[in-house]
CSV table of C-alpha atoms in Angstrom, one decimal:
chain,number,residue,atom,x,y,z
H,870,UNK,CA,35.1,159.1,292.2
H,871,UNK,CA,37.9,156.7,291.1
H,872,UNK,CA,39.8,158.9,289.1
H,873,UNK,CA,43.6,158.0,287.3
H,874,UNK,CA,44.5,161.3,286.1
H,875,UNK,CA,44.8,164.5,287.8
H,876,UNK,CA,45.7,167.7,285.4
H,877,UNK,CA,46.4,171.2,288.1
H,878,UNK,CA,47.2,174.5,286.8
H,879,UNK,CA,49.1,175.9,288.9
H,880,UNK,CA,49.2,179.5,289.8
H,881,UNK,CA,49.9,182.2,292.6
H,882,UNK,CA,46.7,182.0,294.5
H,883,UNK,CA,44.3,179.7,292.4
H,884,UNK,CA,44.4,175.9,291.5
H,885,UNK,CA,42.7,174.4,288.8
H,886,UNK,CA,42.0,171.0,288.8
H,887,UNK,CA,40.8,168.4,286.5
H,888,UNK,CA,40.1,165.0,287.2
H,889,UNK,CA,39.3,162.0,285.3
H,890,UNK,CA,38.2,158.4,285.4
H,891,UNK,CA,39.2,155.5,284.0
H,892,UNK,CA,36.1,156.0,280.6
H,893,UNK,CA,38.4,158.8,280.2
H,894,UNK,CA,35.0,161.1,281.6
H,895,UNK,CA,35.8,164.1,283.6
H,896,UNK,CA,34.7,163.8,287.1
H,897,UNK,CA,36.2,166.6,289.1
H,898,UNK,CA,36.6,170.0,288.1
H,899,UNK,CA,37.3,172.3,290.5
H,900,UNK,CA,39.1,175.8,291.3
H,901,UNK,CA,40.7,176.2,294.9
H,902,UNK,CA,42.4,178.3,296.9
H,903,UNK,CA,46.3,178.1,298.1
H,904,UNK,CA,45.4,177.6,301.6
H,905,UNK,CA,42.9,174.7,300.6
H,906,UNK,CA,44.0,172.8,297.2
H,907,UNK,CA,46.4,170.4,299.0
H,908,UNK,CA,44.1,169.3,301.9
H,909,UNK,CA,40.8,168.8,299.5
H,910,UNK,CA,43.3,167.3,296.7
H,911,UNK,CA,43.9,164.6,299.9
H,912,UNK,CA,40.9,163.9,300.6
H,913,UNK,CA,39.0,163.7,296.8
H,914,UNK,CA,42.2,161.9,294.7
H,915,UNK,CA,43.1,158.7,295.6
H,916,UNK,CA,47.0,158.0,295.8
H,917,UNK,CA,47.0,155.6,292.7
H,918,UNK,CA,45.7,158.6,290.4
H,919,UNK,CA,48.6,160.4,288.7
H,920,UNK,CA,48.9,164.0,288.8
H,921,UNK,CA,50.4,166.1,285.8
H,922,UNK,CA,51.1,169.6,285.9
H,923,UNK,CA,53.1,172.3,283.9
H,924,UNK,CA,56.8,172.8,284.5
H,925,UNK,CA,56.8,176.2,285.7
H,926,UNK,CA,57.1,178.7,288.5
H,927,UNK,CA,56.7,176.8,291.9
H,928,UNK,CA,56.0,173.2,290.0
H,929,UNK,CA,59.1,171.6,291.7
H,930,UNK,CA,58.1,173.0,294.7
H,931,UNK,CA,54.5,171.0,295.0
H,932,UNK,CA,55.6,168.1,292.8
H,933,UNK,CA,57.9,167.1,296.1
H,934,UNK,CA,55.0,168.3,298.6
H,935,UNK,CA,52.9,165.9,296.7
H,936,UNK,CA,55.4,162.8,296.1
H,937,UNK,CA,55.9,163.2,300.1
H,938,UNK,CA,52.1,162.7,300.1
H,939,UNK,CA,52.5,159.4,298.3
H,940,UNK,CA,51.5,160.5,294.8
H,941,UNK,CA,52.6,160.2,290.9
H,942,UNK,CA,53.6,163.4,289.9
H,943,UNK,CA,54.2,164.3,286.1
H,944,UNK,CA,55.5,167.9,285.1
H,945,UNK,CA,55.4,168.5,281.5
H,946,UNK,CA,57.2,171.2,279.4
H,947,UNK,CA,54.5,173.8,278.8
H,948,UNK,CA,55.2,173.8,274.9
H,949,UNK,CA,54.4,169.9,275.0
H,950,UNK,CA,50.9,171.5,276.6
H,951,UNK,CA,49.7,174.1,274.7
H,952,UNK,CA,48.5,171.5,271.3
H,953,UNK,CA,46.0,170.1,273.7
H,954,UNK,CA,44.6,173.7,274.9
H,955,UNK,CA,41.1,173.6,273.1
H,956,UNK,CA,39.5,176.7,272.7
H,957,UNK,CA,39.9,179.6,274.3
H,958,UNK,CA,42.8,179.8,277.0
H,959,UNK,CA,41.3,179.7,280.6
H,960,UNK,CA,42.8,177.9,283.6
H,961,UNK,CA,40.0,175.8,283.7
H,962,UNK,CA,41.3,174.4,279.6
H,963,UNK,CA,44.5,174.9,280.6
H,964,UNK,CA,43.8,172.4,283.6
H,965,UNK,CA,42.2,169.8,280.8
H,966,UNK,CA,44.9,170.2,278.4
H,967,UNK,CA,47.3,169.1,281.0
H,968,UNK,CA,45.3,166.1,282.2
H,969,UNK,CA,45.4,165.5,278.0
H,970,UNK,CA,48.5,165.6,277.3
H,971,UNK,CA,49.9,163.1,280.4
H,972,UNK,CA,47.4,160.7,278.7
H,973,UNK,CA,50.0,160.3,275.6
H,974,UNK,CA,52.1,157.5,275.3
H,975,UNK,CA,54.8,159.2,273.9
H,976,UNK,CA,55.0,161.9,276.2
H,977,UNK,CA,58.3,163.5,277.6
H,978,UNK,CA,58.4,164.6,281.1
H,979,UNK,CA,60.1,166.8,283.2
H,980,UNK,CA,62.4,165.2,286.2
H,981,UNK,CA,61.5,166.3,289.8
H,982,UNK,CA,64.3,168.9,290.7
H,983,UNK,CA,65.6,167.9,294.5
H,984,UNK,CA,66.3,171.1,297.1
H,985,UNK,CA,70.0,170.4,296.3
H,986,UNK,CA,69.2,170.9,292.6
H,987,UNK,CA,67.5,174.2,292.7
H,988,UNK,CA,69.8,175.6,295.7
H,989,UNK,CA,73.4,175.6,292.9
H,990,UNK,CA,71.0,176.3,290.5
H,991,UNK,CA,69.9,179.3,292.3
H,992,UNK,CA,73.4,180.3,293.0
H,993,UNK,CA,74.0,179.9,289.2
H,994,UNK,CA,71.1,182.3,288.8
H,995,UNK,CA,72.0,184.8,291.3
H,996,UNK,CA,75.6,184.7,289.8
H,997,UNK,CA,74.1,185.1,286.4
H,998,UNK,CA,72.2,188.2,287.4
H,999,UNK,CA,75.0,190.1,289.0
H,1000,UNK,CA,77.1,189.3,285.5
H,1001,UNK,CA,74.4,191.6,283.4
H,1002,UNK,CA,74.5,194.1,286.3
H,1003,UNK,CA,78.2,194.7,286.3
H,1004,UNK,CA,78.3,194.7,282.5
H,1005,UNK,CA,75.3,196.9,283.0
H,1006,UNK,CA,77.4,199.2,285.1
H,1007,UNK,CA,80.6,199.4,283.0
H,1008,UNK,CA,78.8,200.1,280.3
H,1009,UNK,CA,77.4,203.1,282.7
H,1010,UNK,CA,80.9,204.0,283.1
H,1011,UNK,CA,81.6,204.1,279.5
H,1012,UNK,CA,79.2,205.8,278.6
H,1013,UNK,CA,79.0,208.4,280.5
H,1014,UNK,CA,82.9,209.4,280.0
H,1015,UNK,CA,82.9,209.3,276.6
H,1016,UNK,CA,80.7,212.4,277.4
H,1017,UNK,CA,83.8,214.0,278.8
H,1018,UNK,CA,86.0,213.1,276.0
H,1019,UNK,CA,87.6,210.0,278.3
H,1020,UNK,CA,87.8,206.8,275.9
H,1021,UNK,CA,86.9,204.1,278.2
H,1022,UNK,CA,88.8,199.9,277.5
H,1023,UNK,CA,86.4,197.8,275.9
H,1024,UNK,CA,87.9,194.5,278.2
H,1025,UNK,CA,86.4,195.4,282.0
H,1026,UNK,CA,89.8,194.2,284.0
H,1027,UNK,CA,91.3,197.5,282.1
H,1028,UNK,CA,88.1,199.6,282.8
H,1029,UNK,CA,89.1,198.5,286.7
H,1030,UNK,CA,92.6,199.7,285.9
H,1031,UNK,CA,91.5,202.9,284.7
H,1032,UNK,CA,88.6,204.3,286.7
H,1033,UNK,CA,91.3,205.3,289.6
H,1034,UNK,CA,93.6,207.0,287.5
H,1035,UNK,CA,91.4,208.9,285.9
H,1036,UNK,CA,89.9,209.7,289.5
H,1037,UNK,CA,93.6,210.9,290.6
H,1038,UNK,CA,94.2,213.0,286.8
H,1039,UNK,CA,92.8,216.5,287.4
H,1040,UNK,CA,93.6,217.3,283.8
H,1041,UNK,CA,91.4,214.5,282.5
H,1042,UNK,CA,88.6,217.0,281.2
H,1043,UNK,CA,86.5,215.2,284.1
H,1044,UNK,CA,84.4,218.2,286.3
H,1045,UNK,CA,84.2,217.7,290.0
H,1046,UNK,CA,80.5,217.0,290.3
H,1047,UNK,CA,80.8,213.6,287.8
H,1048,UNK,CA,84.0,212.6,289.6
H,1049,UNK,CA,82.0,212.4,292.9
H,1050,UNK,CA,79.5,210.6,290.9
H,1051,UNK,CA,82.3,208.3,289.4
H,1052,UNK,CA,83.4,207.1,292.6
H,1053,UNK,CA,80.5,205.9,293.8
H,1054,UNK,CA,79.4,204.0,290.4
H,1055,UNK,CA,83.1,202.7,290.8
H,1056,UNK,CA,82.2,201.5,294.3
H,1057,UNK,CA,79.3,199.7,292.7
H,1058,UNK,CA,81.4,198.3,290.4
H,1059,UNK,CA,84.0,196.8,292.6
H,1060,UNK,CA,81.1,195.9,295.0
H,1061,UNK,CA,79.8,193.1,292.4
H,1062,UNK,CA,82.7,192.5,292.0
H,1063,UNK,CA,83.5,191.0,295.0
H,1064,UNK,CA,79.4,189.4,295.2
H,1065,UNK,CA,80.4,187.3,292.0
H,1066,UNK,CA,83.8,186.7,293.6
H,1067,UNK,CA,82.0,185.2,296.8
H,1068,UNK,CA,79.5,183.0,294.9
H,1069,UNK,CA,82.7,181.9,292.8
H,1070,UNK,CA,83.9,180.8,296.0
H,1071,UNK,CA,81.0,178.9,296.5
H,1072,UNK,CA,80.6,177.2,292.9
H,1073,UNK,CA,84.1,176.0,294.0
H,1074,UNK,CA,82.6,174.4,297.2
H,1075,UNK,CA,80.2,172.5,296.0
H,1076,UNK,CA,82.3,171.0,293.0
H,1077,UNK,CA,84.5,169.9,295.9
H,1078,UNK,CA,82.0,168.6,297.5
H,1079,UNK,CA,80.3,166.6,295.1
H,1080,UNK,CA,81.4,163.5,294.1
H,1081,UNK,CA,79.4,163.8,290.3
H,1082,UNK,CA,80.4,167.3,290.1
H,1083,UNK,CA,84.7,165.9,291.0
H,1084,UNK,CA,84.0,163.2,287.7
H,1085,UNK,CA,82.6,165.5,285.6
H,1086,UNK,CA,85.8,167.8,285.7
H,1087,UNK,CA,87.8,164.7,284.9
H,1088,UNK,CA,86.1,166.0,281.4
H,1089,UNK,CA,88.4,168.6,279.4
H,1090,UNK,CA,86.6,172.1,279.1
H,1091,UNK,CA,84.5,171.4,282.4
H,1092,UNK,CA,85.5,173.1,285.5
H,1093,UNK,CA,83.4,173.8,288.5
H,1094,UNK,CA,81.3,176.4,286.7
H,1095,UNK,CA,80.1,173.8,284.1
H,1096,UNK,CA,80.2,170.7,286.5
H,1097,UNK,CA,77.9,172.1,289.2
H,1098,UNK,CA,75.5,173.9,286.5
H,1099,UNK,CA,75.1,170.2,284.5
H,1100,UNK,CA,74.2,168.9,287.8
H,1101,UNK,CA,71.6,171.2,289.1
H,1102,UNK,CA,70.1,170.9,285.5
H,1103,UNK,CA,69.8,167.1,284.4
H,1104,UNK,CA,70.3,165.7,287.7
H,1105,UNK,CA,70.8,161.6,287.8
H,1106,UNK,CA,70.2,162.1,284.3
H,1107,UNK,CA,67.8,158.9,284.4
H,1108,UNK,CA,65.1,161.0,282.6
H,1109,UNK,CA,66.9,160.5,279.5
H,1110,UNK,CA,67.7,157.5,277.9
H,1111,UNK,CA,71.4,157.7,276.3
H,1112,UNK,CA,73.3,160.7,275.5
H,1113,UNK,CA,71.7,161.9,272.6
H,1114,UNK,CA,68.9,162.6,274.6
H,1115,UNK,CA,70.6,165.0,276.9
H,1116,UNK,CA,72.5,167.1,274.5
H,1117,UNK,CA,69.3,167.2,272.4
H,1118,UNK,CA,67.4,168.6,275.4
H,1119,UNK,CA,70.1,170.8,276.2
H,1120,UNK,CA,69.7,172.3,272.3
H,1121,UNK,CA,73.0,170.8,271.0
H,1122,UNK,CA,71.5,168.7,268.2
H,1123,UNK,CA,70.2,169.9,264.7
H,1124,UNK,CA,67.3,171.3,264.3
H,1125,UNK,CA,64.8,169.7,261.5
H,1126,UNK,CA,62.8,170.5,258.5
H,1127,UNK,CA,62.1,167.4,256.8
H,1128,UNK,CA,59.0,166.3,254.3
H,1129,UNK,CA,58.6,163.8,251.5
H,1130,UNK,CA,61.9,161.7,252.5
H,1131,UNK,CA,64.4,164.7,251.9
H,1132,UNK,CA,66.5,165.2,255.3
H,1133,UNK,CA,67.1,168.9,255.6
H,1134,UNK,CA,68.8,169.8,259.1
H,1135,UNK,CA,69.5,173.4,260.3
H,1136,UNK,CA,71.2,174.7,263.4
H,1137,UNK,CA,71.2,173.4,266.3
H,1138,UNK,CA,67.8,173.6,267.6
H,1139,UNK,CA,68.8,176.2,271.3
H,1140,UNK,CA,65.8,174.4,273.2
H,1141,UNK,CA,66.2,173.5,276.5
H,1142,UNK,CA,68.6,175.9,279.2
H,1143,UNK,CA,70.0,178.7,277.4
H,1144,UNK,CA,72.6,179.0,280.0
H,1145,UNK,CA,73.7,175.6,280.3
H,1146,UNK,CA,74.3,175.1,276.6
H,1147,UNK,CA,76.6,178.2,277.0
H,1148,UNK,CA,78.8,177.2,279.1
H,1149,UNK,CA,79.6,173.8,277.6
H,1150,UNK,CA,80.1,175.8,274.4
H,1151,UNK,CA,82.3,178.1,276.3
H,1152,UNK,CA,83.9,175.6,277.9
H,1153,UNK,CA,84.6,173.5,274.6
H,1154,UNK,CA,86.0,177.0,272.7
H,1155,UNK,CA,88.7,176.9,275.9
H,1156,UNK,CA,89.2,172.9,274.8
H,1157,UNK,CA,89.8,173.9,271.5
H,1158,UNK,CA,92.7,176.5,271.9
H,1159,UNK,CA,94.6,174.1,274.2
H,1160,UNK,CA,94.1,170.6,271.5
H,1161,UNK,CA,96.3,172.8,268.8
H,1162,UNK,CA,99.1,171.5,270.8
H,1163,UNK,CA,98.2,168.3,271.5
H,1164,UNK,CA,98.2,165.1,269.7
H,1165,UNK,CA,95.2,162.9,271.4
H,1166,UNK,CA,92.3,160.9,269.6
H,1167,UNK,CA,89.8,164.1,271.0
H,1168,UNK,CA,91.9,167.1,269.9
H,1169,UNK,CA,92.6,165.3,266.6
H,1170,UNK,CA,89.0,165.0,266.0
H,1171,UNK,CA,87.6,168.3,266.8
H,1172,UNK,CA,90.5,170.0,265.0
H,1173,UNK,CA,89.5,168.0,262.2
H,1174,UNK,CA,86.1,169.3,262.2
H,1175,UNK,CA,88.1,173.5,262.6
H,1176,UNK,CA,90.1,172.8,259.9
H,1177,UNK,CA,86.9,172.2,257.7
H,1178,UNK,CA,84.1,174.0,259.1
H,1179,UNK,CA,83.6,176.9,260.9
H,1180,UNK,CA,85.3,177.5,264.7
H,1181,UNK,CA,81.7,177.9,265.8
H,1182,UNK,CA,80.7,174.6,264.1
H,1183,UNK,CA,83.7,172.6,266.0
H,1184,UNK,CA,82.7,174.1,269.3
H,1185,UNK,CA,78.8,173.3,269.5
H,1186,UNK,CA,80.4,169.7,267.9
H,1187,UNK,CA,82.4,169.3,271.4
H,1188,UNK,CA,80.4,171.1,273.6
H,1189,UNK,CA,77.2,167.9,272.1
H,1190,UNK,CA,80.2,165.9,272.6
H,1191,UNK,CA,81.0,166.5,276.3
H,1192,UNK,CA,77.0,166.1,277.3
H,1193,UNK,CA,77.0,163.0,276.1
H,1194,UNK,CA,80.2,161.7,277.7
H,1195,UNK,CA,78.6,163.8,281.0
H,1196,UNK,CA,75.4,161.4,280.7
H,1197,UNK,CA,77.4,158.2,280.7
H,1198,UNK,CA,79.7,159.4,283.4
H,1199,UNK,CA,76.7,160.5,285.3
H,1200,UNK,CA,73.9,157.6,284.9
H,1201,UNK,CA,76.8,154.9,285.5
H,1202,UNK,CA,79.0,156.2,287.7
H,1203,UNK,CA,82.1,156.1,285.6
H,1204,UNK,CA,85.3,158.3,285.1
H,1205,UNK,CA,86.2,160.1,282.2
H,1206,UNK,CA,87.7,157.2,279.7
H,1207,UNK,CA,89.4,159.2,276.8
H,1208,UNK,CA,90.0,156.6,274.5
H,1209,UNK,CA,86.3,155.5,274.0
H,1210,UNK,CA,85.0,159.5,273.7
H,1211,UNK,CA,87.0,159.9,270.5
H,1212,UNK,CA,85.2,157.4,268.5
C-alpha cells in the first residue's frame, strides 16, 4: 500500500485510522488498540505519508511520539474538521473527515506544542483553577454570613481582613458551631492562597529564565503572567505568517458578516484561547490608566481611540496591538522598538 495520507482519530483506548493513496482511494481502514496503534501504524505507513489528526486531548502528546518516528504530523482545529464529517458521526467518518480535510490547500494547522510549552501552560492552567476555587470559597464565606446578618467586602484582600475579626467578635451574631466551621473554610482560603502565591513564584521563574519571555516584557502591559502564557500558547510563532495572523487566532480581530460587497464587521470574533486573549486585554486596561500621564506616540494613540469609543473598545485595540508587536519580537528576535509600534 503506498499511501500519502494518514487521517487518526484519536481517543482513550481506540484509534481510528484511515489511509489513502495517491488516486485519492482509501486503502487502510482500521480500528486499533492503544497498546498496538503505534507499532502496526510502523510497520503499514510508510514515513513519506503524512499523518493528520484533530487538535485535542493527548494530540500533542502522539504528534511528538510520531515526529520522533520520522513522520509528517498535521493537527487540525476540530471546527476546521467537522464540514468534512459525512453522514453520521462515527470514529470511523470522523477518521475520513480528517484524512479530508488535510487534503485542502488552504488548510490551517495547528503547531506541535513542545514539553516546555505544555509544562507553563499547565502551570497557567493549574493557577487558573485554583483562581475559580478561591473565588468559589469567598463566595462560600459570603454567603453563608450574610445568613448571620455579617455583611461580607465585595474586594477578597478585605474579606482576608475581616474573617479574623469577626472570628475574635463574640457579639458578631455568629453561633459557635459556624465559627468552628468558619475557621476551617478560612484555612481553605488562606491555603490557596498561598498554592497561587507559589505558582506565582514560579510564573516569575520562568519569565527569568526565558530569554523570549525577558523581550516580551520589554512590551508595556506584559509582565511575567502575560509573557510566559503568550509563549506556551503560540510558541516560535512561525505558524503564522505576520501579526495579524496571531491576534486573529488569538480572537482580537473583528468578526464578519459580509454578502453582496457590503462589509459589515462585529465584535471581535473570541476564537482561539479564551485565557490568553484575557490577559493581554487585562494587561492593556493596566497600559491604559498609566498613558493618561504620558505623552508617547502609543499612549497618544490609544487615548485617542478612549476619548472616542468606548474604554472596552481601546483596550481589545491595544491588547490586538501588543500580539502583533509580540509576533515580530518573537519570529525575529527583536526588542521592543516603540517608535515603529505607534504607527
Amino acid at each position: 500500500m503506498d499511501m500519502i495520507r494518514v487521517g487518526i482519530d484519536l481517543a482513550k483506548n481506540v484509534f481510528q485510522v484511515h489511509g489513502i493513496d495517491r488516486s485519492e482511494k482509501a486503502v487502510w481502514r482500521r480500528k486499533l488498540s492503544r497498546s498496538e496503534w503505534l507499532e502496526v501504524l510502523q510497520q503499514t505507513v510508510p514515513l513519506h505519508a503524512e499523518i493528520g489528526m484533530e487538535a485535542c486531548g493527548s494530540a500533542h502528546h502522539w504528534a511528538r511520539r510520531l515526529q520522533a518516528l520520522g513522520y509528517t504530523v498535521k493537527l487540525i482545529a476540530p471546527q476546521f474538521v467537522k464540514p468534512y464529517v459525512k453522514s453520521n458521526k462515527n470514529d470511523a467518518n470522523d477518521a475520513e473527515a480528517i484524512c479530508e480535510a488535510m487534503s485542502r490547500p488552504a488548510m490551517r494547522f495547528v503547531a506541535v506544542k513542545t514539553i516546555e510549552q505544555q509544562d507553563v501552560q499547565a502551570v497557567h492552567r493549574v493557577r487558573s483553577g485554583l483562581m475559580e476555587q478561591r473565588n468559589a470559597k469567598a463566595n462560600q464565606i459570603r454567603g453563608l454570613t450574610s445568613e448571620y446578618g455579617v455583611v461580607a467586602p465585595r474586594e477578597i484582600a478585605q474579606l482576608r481582613r475581616a474573617v479574623p475579626v469577626w472570628l475574635e467578635d463574640i457579639n458578631c451574631g455568629l453561633s459557635d458551631r459556624f465559627r468552628r466551621l468558619l475557621v476551617g473554610l478560612w484555612e481553605d482560603l488562606r491555603s490557596l492562597d498561598d498554592r497561587i502565591h507559589e505558582l506565582d513564584r514560579e510564573i516569575m521563574e520562568i519569565a527569568a529564565s526565558d530569554p523570549v519571555a525577558r523581550r516580551l516584557q520589554q512590551l508595556r502591559g506584559v509582565g511575567p503572567m502575560v509573557a510566559t502564557a503568550l509563549i506556551a500558547t503560540v510558541g516560535n510563532a512561525k505558524q503564522f505568517a505576520n501579526g495579524r495572523q496571531m491576534a486573529a487566532s488569538l480572537g482580537l480581530t473583528p468578526k464578519q458578516n459580509s454578502s453582496g460587497g457590503k462589509e459589515r464587521l462585529l465584535g471581535i470574533s473570541k476564537r482561539g484561547d479564551a485565557y490568553v486573549r484575557c490577559l493581554l486585554i487585562h494587561g492593556a486596561r493596566a497600559m491604559i490608566q498609566m498613558a493618561r500621564r504620558r505623552t508617547d506616540a502609543l499612549s497618544v494613540w490609544v487615548m485617542c481611540i478612549a476619548g472616542k469609543r468606548h474604554p472596552n473598545v481601546a483596550a481589545v485595540a491595544l491588547a490586538n496591538k501588543t500580539a502583533r508587536i509580540a509576533w515580530a519580537m518573537i519570529t525575529r528576535g527583536t526588542d521592543y522598538q516603540p517608535e515603529p509600534s505607534a504607527c
